Coordinates of C-alpha atoms and ligand atoms in Angstrom, one line a residue:
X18 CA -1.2 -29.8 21.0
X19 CA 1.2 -32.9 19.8
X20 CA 2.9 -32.5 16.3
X21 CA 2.1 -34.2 13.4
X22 CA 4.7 -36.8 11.8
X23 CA 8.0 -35.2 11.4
X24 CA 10.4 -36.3 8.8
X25 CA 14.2 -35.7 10.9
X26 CA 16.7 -35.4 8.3
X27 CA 19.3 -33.7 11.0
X28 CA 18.8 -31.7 14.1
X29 CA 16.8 -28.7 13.7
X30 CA 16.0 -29.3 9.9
X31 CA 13.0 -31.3 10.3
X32 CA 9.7 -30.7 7.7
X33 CA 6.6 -31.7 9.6
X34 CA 3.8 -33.9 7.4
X35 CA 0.6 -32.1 7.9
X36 CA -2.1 -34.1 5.7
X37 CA -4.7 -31.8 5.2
X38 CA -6.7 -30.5 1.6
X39 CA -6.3 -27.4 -0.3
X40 CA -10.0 -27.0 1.4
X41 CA -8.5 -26.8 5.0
X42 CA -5.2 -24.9 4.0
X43 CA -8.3 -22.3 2.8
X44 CA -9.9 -22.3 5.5
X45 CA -6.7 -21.8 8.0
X46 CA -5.4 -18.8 5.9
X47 CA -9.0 -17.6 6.0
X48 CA -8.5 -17.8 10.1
X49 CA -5.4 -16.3 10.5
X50 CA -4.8 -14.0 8.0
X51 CA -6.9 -10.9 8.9
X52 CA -5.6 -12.3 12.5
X53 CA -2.3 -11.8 12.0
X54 CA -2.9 -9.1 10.2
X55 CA -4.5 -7.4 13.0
X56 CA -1.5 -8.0 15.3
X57 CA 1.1 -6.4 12.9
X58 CA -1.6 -3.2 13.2
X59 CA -0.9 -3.6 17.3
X60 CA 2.5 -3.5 16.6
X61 CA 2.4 -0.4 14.6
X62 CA 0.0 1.1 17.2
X63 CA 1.8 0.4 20.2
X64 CA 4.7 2.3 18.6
X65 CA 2.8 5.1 17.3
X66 CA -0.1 6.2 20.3
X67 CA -0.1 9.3 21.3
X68 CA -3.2 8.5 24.1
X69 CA -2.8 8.9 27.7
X70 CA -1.3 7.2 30.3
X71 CA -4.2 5.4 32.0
X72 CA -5.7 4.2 28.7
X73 CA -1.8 2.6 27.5
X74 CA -2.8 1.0 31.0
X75 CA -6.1 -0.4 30.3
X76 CA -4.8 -1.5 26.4
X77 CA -1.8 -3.6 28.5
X78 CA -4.3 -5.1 30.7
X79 CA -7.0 -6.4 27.6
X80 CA -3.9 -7.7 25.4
X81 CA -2.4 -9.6 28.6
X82 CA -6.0 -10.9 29.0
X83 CA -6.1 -12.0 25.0
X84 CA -2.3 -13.8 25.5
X85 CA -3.4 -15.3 28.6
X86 CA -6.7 -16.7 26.1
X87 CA -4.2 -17.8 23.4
X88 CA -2.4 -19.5 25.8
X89 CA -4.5 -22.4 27.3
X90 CA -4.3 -24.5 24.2
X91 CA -0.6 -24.1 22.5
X92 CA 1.6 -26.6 20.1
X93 CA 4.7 -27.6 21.5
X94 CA 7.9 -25.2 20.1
X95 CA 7.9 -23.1 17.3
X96 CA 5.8 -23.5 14.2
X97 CA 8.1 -25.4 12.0
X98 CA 8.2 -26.1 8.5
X99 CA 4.8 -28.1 7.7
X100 CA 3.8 -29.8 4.1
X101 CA 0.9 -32.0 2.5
X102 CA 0.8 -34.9 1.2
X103 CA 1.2 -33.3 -2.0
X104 CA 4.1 -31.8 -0.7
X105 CA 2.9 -27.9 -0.4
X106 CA 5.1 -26.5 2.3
X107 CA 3.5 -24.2 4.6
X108 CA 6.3 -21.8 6.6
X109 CA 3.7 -20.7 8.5
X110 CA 5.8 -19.2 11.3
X111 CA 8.9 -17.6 9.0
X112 CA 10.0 -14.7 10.5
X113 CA 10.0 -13.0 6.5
X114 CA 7.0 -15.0 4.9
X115 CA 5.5 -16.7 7.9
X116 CA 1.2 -16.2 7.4
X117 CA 0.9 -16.7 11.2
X118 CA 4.1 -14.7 12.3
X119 CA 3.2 -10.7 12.8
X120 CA 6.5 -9.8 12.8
X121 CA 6.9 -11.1 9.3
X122 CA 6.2 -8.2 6.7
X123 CA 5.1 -10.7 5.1
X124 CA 6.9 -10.8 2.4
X125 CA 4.9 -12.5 -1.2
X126 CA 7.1 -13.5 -3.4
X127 CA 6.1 -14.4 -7.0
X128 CA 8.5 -15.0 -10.3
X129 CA 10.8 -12.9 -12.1
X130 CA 11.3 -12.3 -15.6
X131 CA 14.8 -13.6 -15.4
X132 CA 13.8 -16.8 -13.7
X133 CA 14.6 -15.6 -10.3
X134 CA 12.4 -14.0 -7.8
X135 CA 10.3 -10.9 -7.2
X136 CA 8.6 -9.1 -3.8
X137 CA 7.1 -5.6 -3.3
X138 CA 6.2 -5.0 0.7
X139 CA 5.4 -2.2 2.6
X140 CA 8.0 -1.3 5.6
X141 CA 5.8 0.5 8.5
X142 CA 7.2 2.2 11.8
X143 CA 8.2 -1.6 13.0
X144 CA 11.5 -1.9 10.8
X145 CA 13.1 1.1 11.7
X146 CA 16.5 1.8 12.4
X147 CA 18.0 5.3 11.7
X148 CA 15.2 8.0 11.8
X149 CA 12.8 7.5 8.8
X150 CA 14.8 4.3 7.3
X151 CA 14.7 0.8 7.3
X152 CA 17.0 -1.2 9.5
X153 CA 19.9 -2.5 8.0
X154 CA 19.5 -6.1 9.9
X155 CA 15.8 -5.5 8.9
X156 CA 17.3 -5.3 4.7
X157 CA 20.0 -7.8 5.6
X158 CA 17.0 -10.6 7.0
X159 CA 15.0 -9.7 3.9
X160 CA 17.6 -10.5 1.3
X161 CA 18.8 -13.3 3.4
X162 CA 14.9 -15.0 2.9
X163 CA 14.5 -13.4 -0.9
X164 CA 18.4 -15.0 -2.2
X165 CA 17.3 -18.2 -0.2
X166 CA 13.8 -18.5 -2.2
X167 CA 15.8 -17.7 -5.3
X168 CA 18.3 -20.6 -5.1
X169 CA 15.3 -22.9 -4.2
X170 CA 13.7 -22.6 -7.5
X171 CA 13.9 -26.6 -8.2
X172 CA 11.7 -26.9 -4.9
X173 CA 14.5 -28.0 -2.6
X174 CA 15.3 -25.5 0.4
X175 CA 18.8 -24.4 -0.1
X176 CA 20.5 -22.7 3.7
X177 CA 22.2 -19.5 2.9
X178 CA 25.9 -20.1 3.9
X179 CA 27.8 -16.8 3.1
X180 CA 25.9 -13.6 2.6
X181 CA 27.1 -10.2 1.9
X182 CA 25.0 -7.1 1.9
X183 CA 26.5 -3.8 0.0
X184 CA 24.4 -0.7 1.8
X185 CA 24.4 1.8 -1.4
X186 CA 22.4 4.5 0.2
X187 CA 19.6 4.7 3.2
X188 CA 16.1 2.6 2.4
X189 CA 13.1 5.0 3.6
X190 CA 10.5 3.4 5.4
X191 CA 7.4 2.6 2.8
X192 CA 7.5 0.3 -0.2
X193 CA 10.3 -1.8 -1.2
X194 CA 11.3 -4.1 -3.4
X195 CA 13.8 -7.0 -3.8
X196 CA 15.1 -8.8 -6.9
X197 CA 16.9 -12.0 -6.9
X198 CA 18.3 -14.4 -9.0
X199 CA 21.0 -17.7 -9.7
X200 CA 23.5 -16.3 -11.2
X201 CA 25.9 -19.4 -10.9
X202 CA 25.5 -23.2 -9.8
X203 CA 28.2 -25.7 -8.9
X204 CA 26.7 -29.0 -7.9
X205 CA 25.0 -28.2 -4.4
X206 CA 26.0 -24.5 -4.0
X207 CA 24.1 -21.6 -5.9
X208 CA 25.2 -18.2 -6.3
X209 CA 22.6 -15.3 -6.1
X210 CA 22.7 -12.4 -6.5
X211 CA 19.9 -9.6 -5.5
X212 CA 19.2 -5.9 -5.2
X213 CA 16.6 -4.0 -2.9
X214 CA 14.9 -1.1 -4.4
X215 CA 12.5 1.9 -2.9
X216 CA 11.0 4.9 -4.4
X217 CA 13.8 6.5 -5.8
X218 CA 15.9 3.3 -7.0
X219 CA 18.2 0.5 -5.9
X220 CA 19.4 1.8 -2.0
X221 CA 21.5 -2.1 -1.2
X222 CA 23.0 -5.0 -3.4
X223 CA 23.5 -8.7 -1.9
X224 CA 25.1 -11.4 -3.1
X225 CA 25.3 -14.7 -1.3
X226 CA 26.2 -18.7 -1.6
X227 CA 23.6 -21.1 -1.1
X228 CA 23.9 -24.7 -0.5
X229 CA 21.2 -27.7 -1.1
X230 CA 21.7 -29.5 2.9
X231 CA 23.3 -32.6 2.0
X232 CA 20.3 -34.0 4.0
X233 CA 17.6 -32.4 1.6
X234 CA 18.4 -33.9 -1.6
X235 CA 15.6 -35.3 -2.8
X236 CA 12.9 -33.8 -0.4
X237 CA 11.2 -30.9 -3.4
X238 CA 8.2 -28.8 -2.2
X239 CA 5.7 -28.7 -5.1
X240 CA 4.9 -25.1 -3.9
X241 CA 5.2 -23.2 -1.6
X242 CA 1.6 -22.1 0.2
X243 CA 2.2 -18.6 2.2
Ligands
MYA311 C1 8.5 -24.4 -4.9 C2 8.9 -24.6 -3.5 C3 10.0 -23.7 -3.1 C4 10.6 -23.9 -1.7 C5 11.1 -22.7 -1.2 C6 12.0 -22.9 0.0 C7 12.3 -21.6 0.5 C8 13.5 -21.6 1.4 C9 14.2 -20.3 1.5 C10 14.9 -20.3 2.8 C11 15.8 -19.2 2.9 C12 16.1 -19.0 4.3 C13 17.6 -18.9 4.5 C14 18.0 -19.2 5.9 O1 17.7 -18.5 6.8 S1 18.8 -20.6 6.2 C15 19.4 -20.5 7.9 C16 20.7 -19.8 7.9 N1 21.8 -20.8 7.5 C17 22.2 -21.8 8.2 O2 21.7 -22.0 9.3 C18 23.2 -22.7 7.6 C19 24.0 -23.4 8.6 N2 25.0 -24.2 7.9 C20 24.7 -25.4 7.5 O3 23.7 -26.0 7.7 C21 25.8 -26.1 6.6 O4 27.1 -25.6 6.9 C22 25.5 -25.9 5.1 C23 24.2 -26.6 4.7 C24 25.5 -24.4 4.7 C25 26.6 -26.6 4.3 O5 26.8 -27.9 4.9 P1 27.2 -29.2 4.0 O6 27.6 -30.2 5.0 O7 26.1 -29.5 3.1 O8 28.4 -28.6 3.2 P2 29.7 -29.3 2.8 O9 30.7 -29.1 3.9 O10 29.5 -30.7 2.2 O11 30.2 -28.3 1.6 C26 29.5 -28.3 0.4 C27 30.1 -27.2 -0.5 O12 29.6 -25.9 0.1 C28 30.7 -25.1 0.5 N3 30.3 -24.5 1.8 C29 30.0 -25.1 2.9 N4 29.6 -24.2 3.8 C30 29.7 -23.0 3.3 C31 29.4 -21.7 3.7 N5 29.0 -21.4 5.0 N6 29.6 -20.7 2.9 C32 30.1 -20.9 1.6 N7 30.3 -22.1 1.1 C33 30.1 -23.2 2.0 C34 31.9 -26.1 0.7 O13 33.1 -25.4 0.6 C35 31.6 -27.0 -0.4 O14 32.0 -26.5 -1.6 P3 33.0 -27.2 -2.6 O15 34.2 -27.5 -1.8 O16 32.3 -28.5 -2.9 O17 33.2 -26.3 -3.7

């Protein structure tokens, strides 16, 4: 499949013009939700069956035969950053939020009380890292996504460009939840600061310096579809 018109403001930073009504975004999310969805539940499977040998063997052999379906129409390269004419961005293939991406939690992220950023998620079997806790890379990519979303509250995409992540205790597997807010601006650079939280309290602390890409001044999302 070609790609729609792409806007290029530097290399690898491009936003991809997808003209298409709230009606079609609908009906896409309708499609590929519960599809998705249904992968991330393969994921957890794979690492969790307890069935034979022969029948791991016959499960390779149907989901080879469903990639191999998957594969005869494909777009070119990764998903990209897509937006409407109304300029709704669609991260569709975010490896945190991205709708279509099964490796993403995904995370839904909604506002704060302090005019930052709030997400609950549930972390299965796929995140681990030491027995029975959540990977620290995993907690590190997370924050990394959530501080990011946080400094991009005028609309305009901000790149993390220093990050540092202070492990307090070990994050069991199961819900989370990650809080993040500005807590300084000067001109293009934000500072934000966030905490991750499970069951018994906050388990890691992150602070980090985002910057507005010289290139994306002036290029706000209205909203952010996920
Ligand atoms: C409603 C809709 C919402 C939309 C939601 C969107 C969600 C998006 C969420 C996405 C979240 C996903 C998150 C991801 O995964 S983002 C992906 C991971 N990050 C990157 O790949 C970033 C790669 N680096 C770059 O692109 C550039 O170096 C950036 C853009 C960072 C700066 O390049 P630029 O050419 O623009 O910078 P400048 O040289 O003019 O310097 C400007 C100022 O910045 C200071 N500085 C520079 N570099 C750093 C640094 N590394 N740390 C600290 N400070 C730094 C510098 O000293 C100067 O300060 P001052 O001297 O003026 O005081």
């Amino acid at each position: 499949m070609s790609r729609p018109e792409t806007d290029s403001p530097g290399a690898g930073m491009e936003f991809t013009l997808e003209d298409i009504s709230d009606e079609e975004i609908m009906r896409r999310r309708a499609l590929y939700e519960p599809f998705t969805d249904s992968v991330r539940d393969l994921i957890d499977a794979v690492i969790r069956t307890e069935v034979d040998d022969a029948t791991v063997r016959q499960a390779q052999a149907e989901i080879a035969g469903v990639v191999q379906r998957l594969r005869t129409q494909q777009m070119d390269g990764a998903y990209g950053v897509r937006y409407t004419a109304d300029k709704k961005g669609m991260a569709w293939g975010n490896a945190v939020i991205g709708l279509r991406n099964a490796i993403a939690p995904p995370l839904v992220l909604r506002p704060g009380d302090d005019g930052g950023v709030v997400t609950d998620a549930t972390l299965g079997a796929a995140y681990e890292g030491p027995s029975g806790l959540v990977h620290g890379g995993v907690c590190a990519m997370l924050f990394d996504h959530v501080l990011g979303e946080a400094a991009s509250v005028d609309g305009i995409p901000c790149f993390t460009g220093t990050i540092s992540v202070r492990y307090l205790r070990p994050t069991p597997l199961g819900p989370i939840r990650i809080d993040a807010a500005i807590s300084g601006r000067d001109g293009r650079k934000k500072i934000v600061r966030g905490t991750l939280s499970g069951p018994d309290g906050v388990t890691a602390e992150a602070e980090g310096i985002f910057i507005v890409p010289r290139e994306f001044e002036g290029q706000a999302f209205s909203s952010w579809v996920s």
